[in-house]
Amino acid sequence: MFIKDTILVLGHRNPDMDAIASAVGYAWILNTAISEKYVAGRLGELNAQTQFALDHFKVDSPTLVPDVYPRLGDIAVRQEAMNGTTTIQDACKYFATHERPIPLVNEDGKPAGMITAASLFHRLSNAILYPFALAEQLNQSAFGAVESEALIFNSEQRLTEVRGRVLTTNQDDFLVIDGDGKYLGVVRRREWLEPPNQLLILVDHNEVGQSVPGIEEAEVIEILDHHRLDTITTLNPITMQIAPIGSTSTLVYERAQSRDMVLPPGIAGLLLCGILSDTLVFQSPTTTMRDQRAAEALAKMANLSDDVKTFGGTLLAAGAGLRTRSADDIINTDLKFYNVGTSEIGLAQVEITNFAELEQRADDLYEGMKQLTSQKGLALAVLMVTNVVSGDSRLIITGDSHMVAALPFTRLDGFMFDAPGMVSRKKQLAPMVLATLSKVG
Ligand SMILES: [Mn+2]
């Protein structure tokens, strides 16, 4: 997918609330402040929480962008074609005012070849030797008389896919057909050699592995993010802001603020959701004053009727839950692996809104964790079930019993442990588990 004359604003793969909100919000700001060429995109399906926020604030979902590889259909030029009624004389008249070859198209819309100036002159050079036959020749159909073969490509083929064939032919013009095999347009060699770049702005991520497929054939012109830096290299200098704060939506709000812009209620509401979601309503240790101030201002612009924390609770509840999901899905959706000495451990996290929900699924989840541990040969596996309302977690732990016993958590029963006040895997759980195991191991 390549969108001509646009700059795509994209969050990361498996988009969360902040990835969608910051893409939509930043595209709106740039469209309003600079020009109408920014398009917000998403790299996957919306999660339940984001769908709730878009519905609540009546904002359209951003465009799904499966990849940004330029394809032949993206650069094909719809050039006038000739058909079965075209005579050699018609072709002569055409070349009086045009240089490019004429595509010849059959009645069914499928291409038959191309008339090039060279093929036409070759044909007529015979006629010139026999001038009495010239008039008759000119009235013949161009079909079967002068067309030359042409390379035909499908509109869905990537530019890089046809490299071998383009580089080994001496033709300069290629025919492009659509999915039904019908003539779509013509691509010139020089357009193939110098395709237009899809311009990109990355928000809420900067790593290639988390970004849109085809990024290596596009041009990133800006990055706005709050994650660790592990990013692309560029040919030209770019604008980049990475800040250790709670959400990218906060950075987007600050861009509006620096331009004295008032955001429409829908956009403000969505950005507010980005902040509330990433900071777990300001409970996550990643939260800063900047996030709090942005949320306050955005709540006003959004004409929020509830207070921010009440609304935040509703938002988190819309995304949380164990009820309808399989144990496998719950464990694997947000699972990360870590190495401790020679062994490997796995830490998964899921959000819920009350622990009663966990009780109904505890045995089922424990079985799933045991399976994960044996299948991956893990020394230890923890499922961190975080109650986003109370700001506490419970842990389901499987693996080596000495390691389990060494962890500083209170056992509630068999495999369930208490982790009061703990909400962040990155800042709280992982450092604690890794420190303990490095001593035991
Ligand atoms: Mn984020």
PDB file of N, CA, C and O and ligand atoms in Angstrom, residues 16 18 204 226-227 246-248 278, ligand 1:
ATOM      1  N   ASP A  16      -2.048  -0.519  20.549  1.00  0.00           N
ATOM      2  CA  ASP A  16      -2.793  -0.310  21.787  1.00  0.00           C
ATOM      3  C   ASP A  16      -3.437   1.081  21.716  1.00  0.00           C
ATOM      4  O   ASP A  16      -3.341   1.781  20.699  1.00  0.00           O
ATOM      5  N   ASP A  18      -2.716   3.951  23.103  1.00  0.00           N
ATOM      6  CA  ASP A  18      -1.811   5.099  22.918  1.00  0.00           C
ATOM      7  C   ASP A  18      -1.303   5.172  21.465  1.00  0.00           C
ATOM      8  O   ASP A  18      -1.171   6.262  20.903  1.00  0.00           O
ATOM      9  N   ASP A 204       4.786   6.473  19.011  1.00  0.00           N
ATOM     10  CA  ASP A 204       4.689   5.431  20.045  1.00  0.00           C
ATOM     11  C   ASP A 204       5.571   4.210  19.775  1.00  0.00           C
ATOM     12  O   ASP A 204       5.347   3.152  20.344  1.00  0.00           O
ATOM     13  N   HIS A 226       8.014   7.328  23.419  1.00  0.00           N
ATOM     14  CA  HIS A 226       8.419   7.285  24.836  1.00  0.00           C
ATOM     15  C   HIS A 226       8.974   5.913  25.222  1.00  0.00           C
ATOM     16  O   HIS A 226       8.819   5.479  26.358  1.00  0.00           O
ATOM     17  N   HIS A 227       9.590   5.222  24.255  1.00  0.00           N
ATOM     18  CA  HIS A 227      10.208   3.920  24.542  1.00  0.00           C
ATOM     19  C   HIS A 227      11.728   4.005  24.414  1.00  0.00           C
ATOM     20  O   HIS A 227      12.258   4.992  23.923  1.00  0.00           O
ATOM     21  N   GLY A 246       4.855   9.078  30.466  1.00  0.00           N
ATOM     22  CA  GLY A 246       3.851   8.021  30.523  1.00  0.00           C
ATOM     23  C   GLY A 246       3.248   7.608  29.200  1.00  0.00           C
ATOM     24  O   GLY A 246       2.851   6.452  29.035  1.00  0.00           O
ATOM     25  N   SER A 247       3.145   8.529  28.242  1.00  0.00           N
ATOM     26  CA  SER A 247       2.488   8.162  26.992  1.00  0.00           C
ATOM     27  C   SER A 247       2.914   9.082  25.856  1.00  0.00           C
ATOM     28  O   SER A 247       3.344  10.212  26.083  1.00  0.00           O
ATOM     29  N   THR A 248       2.776   8.574  24.620  1.00  0.00           N
ATOM     30  CA  THR A 248       3.044   9.405  23.450  1.00  0.00           C
ATOM     31  C   THR A 248       1.934  10.432  23.270  1.00  0.00           C
ATOM     32  O   THR A 248       2.161  11.526  22.757  1.00  0.00           O
ATOM     33  N   ASP A 278      -2.075   4.123  28.983  1.00  0.00           N
ATOM     34  CA  ASP A 278      -0.650   3.800  29.171  1.00  0.00           C
ATOM     35  C   ASP A 278      -0.202   3.977  30.619  1.00  0.00           C
ATOM     36  O   ASP A 278       0.675   3.251  31.085  1.00  0.00           O
TER      37      ASP A 278
HETATM   38 MN    MN B   1       2.663   4.294  24.505  1.00  0.00          MN
END
